[in-house]
Amino acid sequence: MLWSAAYVLSGWALETASPAVVSISRFAIALIVLIPLAIRRPRFVRTLREPRTILLGLTGVTLYYSFANIGLLFTTPGTAALTAAFLPVLTAGAAVALIHERLTGRTWVGLSLATLGVALVAASGFRVDVGVLLNIVALASYALYTVLLRKDAGRTGSPDALVLATATGVWGTLIMLPWLAWEALTGAIEAPGDARGLVSILVLALVVTAPTLVLFNYGAERLPAAVSGVATAAIPALGYGFALLLGEAFDPVKAIGGAIALTGVVIATLAAPDVEPSPPGSALPEPAELATGQITVPRDHERGNRA
């Protein structure tokens, strides 16, 4: 829901600010909030040093947001939002190809309905241009990011979602800095020139970027990658709902398409496990128990919950 509002806000910010400024400032401001929270939790510094975190930052932050924001210079925010229709299919394809994920029947049904729904939403206003192609590259990068999150989920010593999301954001922002330097050297750098642009960046950072970075990481590590991809079909559907609230004329085809897409999201989500995986290491003895040698053996139902 938060992500679906990002296209309009980014479009407003890019009216006066350059793409690198918008991309980096939204993450830099978000990290001002996230880092003080993450640094208090275990394994933050170690997570920053891991090559996997750098790869996640490159795919899920640098490449995705760079191509998406540049794409908005060549297409409208509405068209860019509709392009998100490709993300469920790209994610499912990457999940099958890279981690050999097997799609359940419900996931196939949900994916089909989600694709049909967003196709209907897009039917009235979608057009292919350079901006759309750049956004597809961005979406392919994010599909890879989603699969990478799922691939290593639950490994021993895995950080929690807040730590991993923050560390990913740090690396993604750092890797974007040469882009900002290039804008400065070529004279293309532009700061927000009006109140709407400045407020848009602040809202993007604090209301959209910071929460979605953590929430998506948390969900993507606990759901099949294809299901996470199908969930993103809600972006164009909910984006159309926001457009109606902002005064866009009602289109019954888009409304029906949005409803079908959301139905697909619900069906695919129902295919997910009913029990959330336990955090890594939850079945290990507490440090105090190890120190005293008094290790408590969990009862049967506790073993089941930890499993």
PDB file of C-alpha atoms in Angstrom:
ATOM      1  CA  MET A   1       0.000   0.000   0.000  1.00  0.00           C
ATOM      2  CA  LEU A   2       2.811   2.407   0.883  1.00  0.00           C
ATOM      3  CA  TRP A   3       4.788   1.468  -2.214  1.00  0.00           C
ATOM      4  CA  SER A   4       1.864   2.265  -4.515  1.00  0.00           C
ATOM      5  CA  ALA A   5       2.033   5.926  -3.472  1.00  0.00           C
ATOM      6  CA  ALA A   6       5.749   6.211  -4.274  1.00  0.00           C
ATOM      7  CA  TYR A   7       5.316   6.779  -8.022  1.00  0.00           C
ATOM      8  CA  VAL A   8       3.264   9.942  -7.626  1.00  0.00           C
ATOM      9  CA  LEU A   9       5.549  11.301  -4.907  1.00  0.00           C
ATOM     10  CA  SER A  10       8.667  10.555  -6.963  1.00  0.00           C
ATOM     11  CA  GLY A  11       7.105  12.236  -9.984  1.00  0.00           C
ATOM     12  CA  TRP A  12       6.453  15.382  -7.965  1.00  0.00           C
ATOM     13  CA  ALA A  13      10.010  15.404  -6.563  1.00  0.00           C
ATOM     14  CA  LEU A  14      11.535  14.915 -10.040  1.00  0.00           C
ATOM     15  CA  GLU A  15       9.756  18.007 -11.370  1.00  0.00           C
ATOM     16  CA  THR A  16      12.541  20.118  -9.851  1.00  0.00           C
ATOM     17  CA  ALA A  17      15.153  17.706  -8.418  1.00  0.00           C
ATOM     18  CA  SER A  18      17.541  15.456 -10.358  1.00  0.00           C
ATOM     19  CA  PRO A  19      17.171  11.638 -10.171  1.00  0.00           C
ATOM     20  CA  ALA A  20      20.348  11.031  -8.140  1.00  0.00           C
ATOM     21  CA  VAL A  21      19.345  13.670  -5.612  1.00  0.00           C
ATOM     22  CA  VAL A  22      15.892  12.129  -5.205  1.00  0.00           C
ATOM     23  CA  SER A  23      17.195   8.556  -4.960  1.00  0.00           C
ATOM     24  CA  ILE A  24      20.017   9.244  -2.520  1.00  0.00           C
ATOM     25  CA  SER A  25      18.255  11.797  -0.332  1.00  0.00           C
ATOM     26  CA  ARG A  26      15.225   9.551   0.268  1.00  0.00           C
ATOM     27  CA  PHE A  27      17.491   6.750   1.495  1.00  0.00           C
ATOM     28  CA  ALA A  28      19.852   8.993   3.422  1.00  0.00           C
ATOM     29  CA  ILE A  29      16.925  10.481   5.343  1.00  0.00           C
ATOM     30  CA  ALA A  30      15.383   7.048   5.893  1.00  0.00           C
ATOM     31  CA  LEU A  31      18.709   5.753   7.247  1.00  0.00           C
ATOM     32  CA  ILE A  32      18.837   8.578   9.767  1.00  0.00           C
ATOM     33  CA  VAL A  33      15.803   6.906  11.334  1.00  0.00           C
ATOM     34  CA  LEU A  34      16.768   3.257  10.754  1.00  0.00           C
ATOM     35  CA  ILE A  35      20.460   3.208  11.766  1.00  0.00           C
ATOM     36  CA  PRO A  36      19.934   4.254  15.435  1.00  0.00           C
ATOM     37  CA  LEU A  37      17.362   1.442  15.735  1.00  0.00           C
ATOM     38  CA  ALA A  38      19.425  -1.213  13.942  1.00  0.00           C
ATOM     39  CA  ILE A  39      22.755  -0.475  15.621  1.00  0.00           C
ATOM     40  CA  ARG A  40      21.304  -1.500  18.986  1.00  0.00           C
ATOM     41  CA  ARG A  41      20.464  -4.955  17.692  1.00  0.00           C
ATOM     42  CA  PRO A  42      22.843  -7.928  17.342  1.00  0.00           C
ATOM     43  CA  ARG A  43      25.024  -8.482  14.255  1.00  0.00           C
ATOM     44  CA  PHE A  44      24.559  -5.075  12.594  1.00  0.00           C
ATOM     45  CA  VAL A  45      28.271  -4.430  11.969  1.00  0.00           C
ATOM     46  CA  ARG A  46      28.854  -8.036  10.904  1.00  0.00           C
ATOM     47  CA  THR A  47      25.926  -7.839   8.486  1.00  0.00           C
ATOM     48  CA  LEU A  48      27.411  -4.695   6.927  1.00  0.00           C
ATOM     49  CA  ARG A  49      30.608  -6.623   6.158  1.00  0.00           C
ATOM     50  CA  GLU A  50      28.945  -9.545   4.394  1.00  0.00           C
ATOM     51  CA  PRO A  51      29.205  -9.729   0.564  1.00  0.00           C
ATOM     52  CA  ARG A  52      25.559 -10.857   0.445  1.00  0.00           C
ATOM     53  CA  THR A  53      24.487  -7.528   1.967  1.00  0.00           C
ATOM     54  CA  ILE A  54      26.393  -5.617  -0.707  1.00  0.00           C
ATOM     55  CA  LEU A  55      24.665  -7.644  -3.432  1.00  0.00           C
ATOM     56  CA  LEU A  56      21.268  -6.998  -1.850  1.00  0.00           C
ATOM     57  CA  GLY A  57      22.031  -3.285  -1.676  1.00  0.00           C
ATOM     58  CA  LEU A  58      23.085  -3.268  -5.337  1.00  0.00           C
ATOM     59  CA  THR A  59      19.980  -5.102  -6.634  1.00  0.00           C
ATOM     60  CA  GLY A  60      17.273  -3.941  -4.236  1.00  0.00           C
ATOM     61  CA  VAL A  61      18.343  -0.319  -3.800  1.00  0.00           C
ATOM     62  CA  THR A  62      20.943   0.990  -6.259  1.00  0.00           C
ATOM     63  CA  LEU A  63      19.803  -0.587  -9.522  1.00  0.00           C
ATOM     64  CA  TYR A  64      16.096  -0.631  -8.746  1.00  0.00           C
ATOM     65  CA  TYR A  65      15.698   2.960  -7.582  1.00  0.00           C
ATOM     66  CA  SER A  66      18.221   4.389 -10.049  1.00  0.00           C
ATOM     67  CA  PHE A  67      16.528   2.901 -13.116  1.00  0.00           C
ATOM     68  CA  ALA A  68      13.046   3.575 -11.728  1.00  0.00           C
ATOM     69  CA  ASN A  69      13.736   7.266 -11.095  1.00  0.00           C
ATOM     70  CA  ILE A  70      15.504   7.782 -14.428  1.00  0.00           C
ATOM     71  CA  GLY A  71      12.560   6.045 -16.082  1.00  0.00           C
ATOM     72  CA  LEU A  72      10.187   8.598 -14.561  1.00  0.00           C
ATOM     73  CA  LEU A  73      11.925  11.274 -16.630  1.00  0.00           C
ATOM     74  CA  PHE A  74      10.654   9.561 -19.799  1.00  0.00           C
ATOM     75  CA  THR A  75       7.177   8.406 -18.751  1.00  0.00           C
ATOM     76  CA  THR A  76       4.329   9.372 -16.423  1.00  0.00           C
ATOM     77  CA  PRO A  77       4.029   8.190 -12.800  1.00  0.00           C
ATOM     78  CA  GLY A  78       0.799   6.396 -13.692  1.00  0.00           C
ATOM     79  CA  THR A  79       2.416   4.456 -16.520  1.00  0.00           C
ATOM     80  CA  ALA A  80       5.400   3.601 -14.307  1.00  0.00           C
ATOM     81  CA  ALA A  81       3.042   2.275 -11.629  1.00  0.00           C
ATOM     82  CA  LEU A  82       1.260   0.128 -14.203  1.00  0.00           C
ATOM     83  CA  THR A  83       4.633  -1.263 -15.300  1.00  0.00           C
ATOM     84  CA  ALA A  84       4.842  -2.870 -11.840  1.00  0.00           C
ATOM     85  CA  ALA A  85       2.454  -5.449 -13.321  1.00  0.00           C
ATOM     86  CA  PHE A  86       5.548  -7.236 -14.651  1.00  0.00           C
ATOM     87  CA  LEU A  87       7.069  -7.740 -11.185  1.00  0.00           C
ATOM     88  CA  PRO A  88       5.022 -10.825 -10.096  1.00  0.00           C
ATOM     89  CA  VAL A  89       5.899 -12.685 -13.301  1.00  0.00           C
ATOM     90  CA  LEU A  90       9.570 -11.657 -13.161  1.00  0.00           C
ATOM     91  CA  THR A  91       9.833 -12.724  -9.512  1.00  0.00           C
ATOM     92  CA  ALA A  92       8.125 -16.075 -10.065  1.00  0.00           C
ATOM     93  CA  GLY A  93      10.354 -16.776 -13.059  1.00  0.00           C
ATOM     94  CA  ALA A  94      13.499 -15.886 -11.108  1.00  0.00           C
ATOM     95  CA  ALA A  95      12.383 -18.044  -8.165  1.00  0.00           C
ATOM     96  CA  VAL A  96      11.871 -21.076 -10.376  1.00  0.00           C
ATOM     97  CA  ALA A  97      15.085 -20.563 -12.347  1.00  0.00           C
ATOM     98  CA  LEU A  98      17.498 -19.590  -9.570  1.00  0.00           C
ATOM     99  CA  ILE A  99      16.342 -21.398  -6.425  1.00  0.00           C
ATOM    100  CA  HIS A 100      14.180 -24.083  -8.056  1.00  0.00           C
ATOM    101  CA  GLU A 101      11.114 -22.984  -6.129  1.00  0.00           C
ATOM    102  CA  ARG A 102       8.044 -25.129  -6.839  1.00  0.00           C
ATOM    103  CA  LEU A 103       4.853 -23.126  -7.285  1.00  0.00           C
ATOM    104  CA  THR A 104       1.756 -24.497  -5.613  1.00  0.00           C
ATOM    105  CA  GLY A 105      -1.604 -24.642  -7.367  1.00  0.00           C
ATOM    106  CA  ARG A 106      -2.864 -21.662  -5.377  1.00  0.00           C
ATOM    107  CA  THR A 107       0.227 -19.676  -6.287  1.00  0.00           C
ATOM    108  CA  TRP A 108      -0.361 -20.396  -9.996  1.00  0.00           C
ATOM    109  CA  VAL A 109      -4.011 -19.323  -9.656  1.00  0.00           C
ATOM    110  CA  GLY A 110      -3.050 -16.197  -7.725  1.00  0.00           C
ATOM    111  CA  LEU A 111      -0.314 -15.327 -10.214  1.00  0.00           C
ATOM    112  CA  SER A 112      -2.700 -15.774 -13.157  1.00  0.00           C
ATOM    113  CA  LEU A 113      -5.421 -13.625 -11.581  1.00  0.00           C
ATOM    114  CA  ALA A 114      -2.921 -10.975 -10.522  1.00  0.00           C
ATOM    115  CA  THR A 115      -1.494 -10.796 -14.038  1.00  0.00           C
ATOM    116  CA  LEU A 116      -4.957 -10.625 -15.598  1.00  0.00           C
ATOM    117  CA  GLY A 117      -6.048  -7.963 -13.146  1.00  0.00           C
ATOM    118  CA  VAL A 118      -3.100  -5.654 -13.681  1.00  0.00           C
ATOM    119  CA  ALA A 119      -3.422  -6.165 -17.439  1.00  0.00           C
ATOM    120  CA  LEU A 120      -6.983  -4.850 -17.228  1.00  0.00           C
ATOM    121  CA  VAL A 121      -5.861  -1.939 -15.058  1.00  0.00           C
ATOM    122  CA  ALA A 122      -3.187  -1.117 -17.615  1.00  0.00           C
ATOM    123  CA  ALA A 123      -5.423  -1.553 -20.655  1.00  0.00           C
ATOM    124  CA  SER A 124      -6.776   1.983 -20.559  1.00  0.00           C
ATOM    125  CA  GLY A 125      -3.555   3.881 -20.032  1.00  0.00           C
ATOM    126  CA  PHE A 126      -0.456   1.827 -20.712  1.00  0.00           C
ATOM    127  CA  ARG A 127       2.023   2.687 -23.439  1.00  0.00           C
ATOM    128  CA  VAL A 128       5.526   1.420 -24.113  1.00  0.00           C
ATOM    129  CA  ASP A 129       8.269   4.047 -24.106  1.00  0.00           C
ATOM    130  CA  VAL A 130      11.861   4.454 -22.892  1.00  0.00           C
ATOM    131  CA  GLY A 131      10.617   5.056 -19.363  1.00  0.00           C
ATOM    132  CA  VAL A 132       8.727   1.758 -19.359  1.00  0.00           C
ATOM    133  CA  LEU A 133      11.794  -0.149 -20.568  1.00  0.00           C
ATOM    134  CA  LEU A 134      13.953   1.399 -17.847  1.00  0.00           C
ATOM    135  CA  ASN A 135      11.330   0.500 -15.252  1.00  0.00           C
ATOM    136  CA  ILE A 136      11.302  -3.113 -16.479  1.00  0.00           C
ATOM    137  CA  VAL A 137      15.078  -3.265 -15.925  1.00  0.00           C
ATOM    138  CA  ALA A 138      14.490  -1.886 -12.428  1.00  0.00           C
ATOM    139  CA  LEU A 139      11.796  -4.485 -11.747  1.00  0.00           C
ATOM    140  CA  ALA A 140      14.038  -7.329 -12.947  1.00  0.00           C
ATOM    141  CA  SER A 141      16.662  -6.186 -10.454  1.00  0.00           C
ATOM    142  CA  TYR A 142      14.077  -6.126  -7.665  1.00  0.00           C
ATOM    143  CA  ALA A 143      12.853  -9.597  -8.604  1.00  0.00           C
ATOM    144  CA  LEU A 144      16.436 -10.836  -8.184  1.00  0.00           C
ATOM    145  CA  TYR A 145      16.631  -9.030  -4.828  1.00  0.00           C
ATOM    146  CA  THR A 146      13.451 -10.785  -3.648  1.00  0.00           C
ATOM    147  CA  VAL A 147      14.799 -14.206  -4.630  1.00  0.00           C
ATOM    148  CA  LEU A 148      18.130 -13.505  -2.909  1.00  0.00           C
ATOM    149  CA  LEU A 149      16.290 -12.599   0.296  1.00  0.00           C
ATOM    150  CA  ARG A 150      14.421 -15.882   0.197  1.00  0.00           C
ATOM    151  CA  LYS A 151      17.448 -17.961  -0.813  1.00  0.00           C
ATOM    152  CA  ASP A 152      19.410 -17.372   2.389  1.00  0.00           C
ATOM    153  CA  ALA A 153      16.462 -16.964   4.754  1.00  0.00           C
ATOM    154  CA  GLY A 154      16.773 -18.932   7.977  1.00  0.00           C
ATOM    155  CA  ARG A 155      20.500 -19.631   7.670  1.00  0.00           C
ATOM    156  CA  THR A 156      22.410 -19.858  10.948  1.00  0.00           C
ATOM    157  CA  GLY A 157      23.262 -16.419  12.286  1.00  0.00           C
ATOM    158  CA  SER A 158      20.867 -14.570   9.995  1.00  0.00           C
ATOM    159  CA  PRO A 159      20.175 -10.998  11.125  1.00  0.00           C
ATOM    160  CA  ASP A 160      16.651  -9.830  11.792  1.00  0.00           C
ATOM    161  CA  ALA A 161      14.710  -7.870   9.178  1.00  0.00           C
ATOM    162  CA  LEU A 162      15.502  -4.439  10.630  1.00  0.00           C
ATOM    163  CA  VAL A 163      19.251  -5.097  10.703  1.00  0.00           C
ATOM    164  CA  LEU A 164      19.384  -6.587   7.196  1.00  0.00           C
ATOM    165  CA  ALA A 165      17.143  -3.899   5.691  1.00  0.00           C
ATOM    166  CA  THR A 166      19.196  -1.102   7.233  1.00  0.00           C
ATOM    167  CA  ALA A 167      22.520  -2.636   6.188  1.00  0.00           C
ATOM    168  CA  THR A 168      21.128  -3.148   2.685  1.00  0.00           C
ATOM    169  CA  GLY A 169      20.032   0.480   2.575  1.00  0.00           C
ATOM    170  CA  VAL A 170      23.479   1.658   3.686  1.00  0.00           C
ATOM    171  CA  TRP A 171      25.264  -0.227   0.902  1.00  0.00           C
ATOM    172  CA  GLY A 172      22.670   0.685  -1.712  1.00  0.00           C
ATOM    173  CA  THR A 173      23.071   4.366  -0.867  1.00  0.00           C
ATOM    174  CA  LEU A 174      26.871   4.224  -0.854  1.00  0.00           C
ATOM    175  CA  ILE A 175      26.954   2.552  -4.269  1.00  0.00           C
ATOM    176  CA  MET A 176      24.754   5.367  -5.644  1.00  0.00           C
ATOM    177  CA  LEU A 177      27.174   8.113  -4.550  1.00  0.00           C
ATOM    178  CA  PRO A 178      29.250   8.021  -7.793  1.00  0.00           C
ATOM    179  CA  TRP A 179      26.013   8.730  -9.656  1.00  0.00           C
ATOM    180  CA  LEU A 180      25.522  11.862  -7.536  1.00  0.00           C
ATOM    181  CA  ALA A 181      29.133  12.867  -8.206  1.00  0.00           C
ATOM    182  CA  TRP A 182      28.562  12.411 -11.941  1.00  0.00           C
ATOM    183  CA  GLU A 183      25.502  14.685 -11.805  1.00  0.00           C
ATOM    184  CA  ALA A 184      27.567  17.299  -9.962  1.00  0.00           C
ATOM    185  CA  LEU A 185      30.447  17.134 -12.471  1.00  0.00           C
ATOM    186  CA  THR A 186      28.136  17.382 -15.487  1.00  0.00           C
ATOM    187  CA  GLY A 187      26.030  20.176 -14.012  1.00  0.00           C
ATOM    188  CA  ALA A 188      22.901  18.028 -13.972  1.00  0.00           C
ATOM    189  CA  ILE A 189      22.508  18.033 -10.202  1.00  0.00           C
ATOM    190  CA  GLU A 190      19.365  19.802  -8.996  1.00  0.00           C
ATOM    191  CA  ALA A 191      17.950  20.113  -5.483  1.00  0.00           C
ATOM    192  CA  PRO A 192      14.172  20.308  -4.895  1.00  0.00           C
ATOM    193  CA  GLY A 193      13.093  23.733  -6.092  1.00  0.00           C
ATOM    194  CA  ASP A 194       9.748  24.069  -4.369  1.00  0.00           C
ATOM    195  CA  ALA A 195       7.892  23.039  -1.228  1.00  0.00           C
ATOM    196  CA  ARG A 196       6.055  20.192  -2.966  1.00  0.00           C
ATOM    197  CA  GLY A 197       9.322  18.611  -4.117  1.00  0.00           C
ATOM    198  CA  LEU A 198      10.891  18.887  -0.669  1.00  0.00           C
ATOM    199  CA  VAL A 199       7.832  17.497   1.112  1.00  0.00           C
ATOM    200  CA  SER A 200       7.611  14.680  -1.439  1.00  0.00           C
ATOM    201  CA  ILE A 201      11.180  13.577  -0.663  1.00  0.00           C
ATOM    202  CA  LEU A 202      10.538  13.722   3.079  1.00  0.00           C
ATOM    203  CA  VAL A 203       7.380  11.648   2.737  1.00  0.00           C
ATOM    204  CA  LEU A 204       9.163   9.214   0.402  1.00  0.00           C
ATOM    205  CA  ALA A 205      11.923   8.788   2.971  1.00  0.00           C
ATOM    206  CA  LEU A 206       9.996   8.593   6.221  1.00  0.00           C
ATOM    207  CA  VAL A 207       6.593   7.206   5.226  1.00  0.00           C
ATOM    208  CA  VAL A 208       7.427   5.029   2.207  1.00  0.00           C
ATOM    209  CA  THR A 209      11.116   4.026   2.084  1.00  0.00           C
ATOM    210  CA  ALA A 210      11.958   3.325   5.736  1.00  0.00           C
ATOM    211  CA  PRO A 211       8.866   1.195   6.516  1.00  0.00           C
ATOM    212  CA  THR A 212       8.716  -0.718   3.224  1.00  0.00           C
ATOM    213  CA  LEU A 213      12.427  -1.564   3.302  1.00  0.00           C
ATOM    214  CA  VAL A 214      11.935  -3.344   6.647  1.00  0.00           C
ATOM    215  CA  LEU A 215       8.455  -4.771   6.040  1.00  0.00           C
ATOM    216  CA  PHE A 216       9.277  -6.235   2.633  1.00  0.00           C
ATOM    217  CA  ASN A 217      12.479  -7.835   3.978  1.00  0.00           C
ATOM    218  CA  TYR A 218      10.532  -9.380   6.843  1.00  0.00           C
ATOM    219  CA  GLY A 219       7.867 -10.816   4.547  1.00  0.00           C
ATOM    220  CA  ALA A 220      10.187 -11.914   1.731  1.00  0.00           C
ATOM    221  CA  GLU A 221      12.289 -14.011   4.106  1.00  0.00           C
ATOM    222  CA  ARG A 222       9.203 -15.869   5.360  1.00  0.00           C
ATOM    223  CA  LEU A 223       7.215 -16.427   2.166  1.00  0.00           C
ATOM    224  CA  PRO A 224       8.015 -18.229  -1.074  1.00  0.00           C
ATOM    225  CA  ALA A 225       9.583 -15.694  -3.435  1.00  0.00           C
ATOM    226  CA  ALA A 226       6.780 -16.209  -5.971  1.00  0.00           C
ATOM    227  CA  VAL A 227       4.171 -15.325  -3.331  1.00  0.00           C
ATOM    228  CA  SER A 228       6.073 -12.154  -2.434  1.00  0.00           C
ATOM    229  CA  GLY A 229       6.094 -11.307  -6.130  1.00  0.00           C
ATOM    230  CA  VAL A 230       2.366 -11.858  -6.470  1.00  0.00           C
ATOM    231  CA  ALA A 231       1.778  -9.557  -3.494  1.00  0.00           C
ATOM    232  CA  THR A 232       3.325  -6.719  -5.489  1.00  0.00           C
ATOM    233  CA  ALA A 233       0.399  -6.973  -7.928  1.00  0.00           C
ATOM    234  CA  ALA A 234      -1.434  -4.874  -5.357  1.00  0.00           C
ATOM    235  CA  ILE A 235       0.763  -1.897  -6.290  1.00  0.00           C
ATOM    236  CA  PRO A 236      -0.984  -0.869  -9.542  1.00  0.00           C
ATOM    237  CA  ALA A 237      -4.387  -1.863  -8.130  1.00  0.00           C
ATOM    238  CA  LEU A 238      -4.005   0.265  -5.020  1.00  0.00           C
ATOM    239  CA  GLY A 239      -2.255   2.937  -7.073  1.00  0.00           C
ATOM    240  CA  TYR A 240      -5.423   3.287  -9.116  1.00  0.00           C
ATOM    241  CA  GLY A 241      -7.368   3.653  -5.876  1.00  0.00           C
ATOM    242  CA  PHE A 242      -5.084   6.511  -4.814  1.00  0.00           C
ATOM    243  CA  ALA A 243      -5.572   8.092  -8.244  1.00  0.00           C
ATOM    244  CA  LEU A 244      -9.336   8.054  -7.686  1.00  0.00           C
ATOM    245  CA  LEU A 245      -8.866   9.784  -4.342  1.00  0.00           C
ATOM    246  CA  LEU A 246      -6.799  12.455  -6.115  1.00  0.00           C
ATOM    247  CA  GLY A 247      -9.611  13.133  -8.559  1.00  0.00           C
ATOM    248  CA  GLU A 248      -9.048  10.758 -11.506  1.00  0.00           C
ATOM    249  CA  ALA A 249     -12.244   9.819 -13.337  1.00  0.00           C
ATOM    250  CA  PHE A 250     -13.677   6.389 -12.476  1.00  0.00           C
ATOM    251  CA  ASP A 251     -12.987   3.688 -15.071  1.00  0.00           C
ATOM    252  CA  PRO A 252     -14.996   0.458 -14.584  1.00  0.00           C
ATOM    253  CA  VAL A 253     -12.423  -1.655 -16.494  1.00  0.00           C
ATOM    254  CA  LYS A 254      -9.627  -0.475 -14.212  1.00  0.00           C
ATOM    255  CA  ALA A 255     -11.800  -1.008 -11.146  1.00  0.00           C
ATOM    256  CA  ILE A 256     -12.619  -4.589 -12.160  1.00  0.00           C
ATOM    257  CA  GLY A 257      -8.962  -5.248 -12.989  1.00  0.00           C
ATOM    258  CA  GLY A 258      -7.864  -3.931  -9.612  1.00  0.00           C
ATOM    259  CA  ALA A 259     -10.369  -6.153  -7.821  1.00  0.00           C
ATOM    260  CA  ILE A 260      -9.189  -9.228  -9.783  1.00  0.00           C
ATOM    261  CA  ALA A 261      -5.543  -8.435  -9.033  1.00  0.00           C
ATOM    262  CA  LEU A 262      -6.236  -8.082  -5.312  1.00  0.00           C
ATOM    263  CA  THR A 263      -8.163 -11.367  -5.379  1.00  0.00           C
ATOM    264  CA  GLY A 264      -5.096 -13.026  -6.889  1.00  0.00           C
ATOM    265  CA  VAL A 265      -2.927 -11.556  -4.136  1.00  0.00           C
ATOM    266  CA  VAL A 266      -5.228 -12.998  -1.458  1.00  0.00           C
ATOM    267  CA  ILE A 267      -5.346 -16.451  -3.085  1.00  0.00           C
ATOM    268  CA  ALA A 268      -1.550 -16.611  -3.480  1.00  0.00           C
ATOM    269  CA  THR A 269      -1.026 -15.516   0.106  1.00  0.00           C
ATOM    270  CA  LEU A 270      -3.299 -18.291   1.333  1.00  0.00           C
ATOM    271  CA  ALA A 271      -0.810 -20.728  -0.172  1.00  0.00           C
ATOM    272  CA  ALA A 272       1.822 -19.610   2.324  1.00  0.00           C
ATOM    273  CA  PRO A 273       2.595 -21.715   5.425  1.00  0.00           C
ATOM    274  CA  ASP A 274       0.220 -21.211   8.348  1.00  0.00           C
ATOM    275  CA  VAL A 275       3.082 -21.197  10.887  1.00  0.00           C
ATOM    276  CA  GLU A 276       5.767 -18.547  10.667  1.00  0.00           C
ATOM    277  CA  PRO A 277       9.312 -19.923  10.766  1.00  0.00           C
ATOM    278  CA  SER A 278      11.073 -19.473  14.102  1.00  0.00           C
ATOM    279  CA  PRO A 279      13.929 -16.973  14.207  1.00  0.00           C
ATOM    280  CA  PRO A 280      17.353 -18.546  13.520  1.00  0.00           C
ATOM    281  CA  GLY A 281      18.852 -20.019  16.672  1.00  0.00           C
ATOM    282  CA  SER A 282      15.570 -19.960  18.613  1.00  0.00           C
ATOM    283  CA  ALA A 283      16.036 -23.601  19.621  1.00  0.00           C
ATOM    284  CA  LEU A 284      19.521 -22.978  21.047  1.00  0.00           C
ATOM    285  CA  PRO A 285      20.082 -22.708  24.827  1.00  0.00           C
ATOM    286  CA  GLU A 286      20.218 -19.262  26.353  1.00  0.00           C
ATOM    287  CA  PRO A 287      23.731 -17.947  27.261  1.00  0.00           C
ATOM    288  CA  ALA A 288      22.831 -17.992  30.951  1.00  0.00           C
ATOM    289  CA  GLU A 289      21.894 -21.675  30.716  1.00  0.00           C
ATOM    290  CA  LEU A 290      25.190 -22.500  29.039  1.00  0.00           C
ATOM    291  CA  ALA A 291      27.125 -20.646  31.722  1.00  0.00           C
ATOM    292  CA  THR A 292      25.466 -22.508  34.583  1.00  0.00           C
ATOM    293  CA  GLY A 293      25.168 -25.835  32.826  1.00  0.00           C
ATOM    294  CA  GLN A 294      21.432 -25.879  33.596  1.00  0.00           C
ATOM    295  CA  ILE A 295      19.926 -26.401  30.161  1.00  0.00           C
ATOM    296  CA  THR A 296      16.164 -26.720  30.156  1.00  0.00           C
ATOM    297  CA  VAL A 297      14.792 -29.273  27.716  1.00  0.00           C
ATOM    298  CA  PRO A 298      11.664 -27.886  25.996  1.00  0.00           C
ATOM    299  CA  ARG A 299       8.402 -29.754  26.352  1.00  0.00           C
ATOM    300  CA  ASP A 300       6.914 -31.449  23.307  1.00  0.00           C
ATOM    301  CA  HIS A 301       4.655 -28.587  22.310  1.00  0.00           C
ATOM    302  CA  GLU A 302       7.518 -26.113  22.695  1.00  0.00           C
ATOM    303  CA  ARG A 303       9.667 -28.286  20.436  1.00  0.00           C
ATOM    304  CA  GLY A 304       6.927 -28.154  17.849  1.00  0.00           C
ATOM    305  CA  ASN A 305       6.634 -24.390  18.076  1.00  0.00           C
ATOM    306  CA  ARG A 306      10.414 -23.971  17.704  1.00  0.00           C
ATOM    307  CA  ALA A 307      10.488 -26.315  14.789  1.00  0.00           C
TER     308      ALA A 307
END
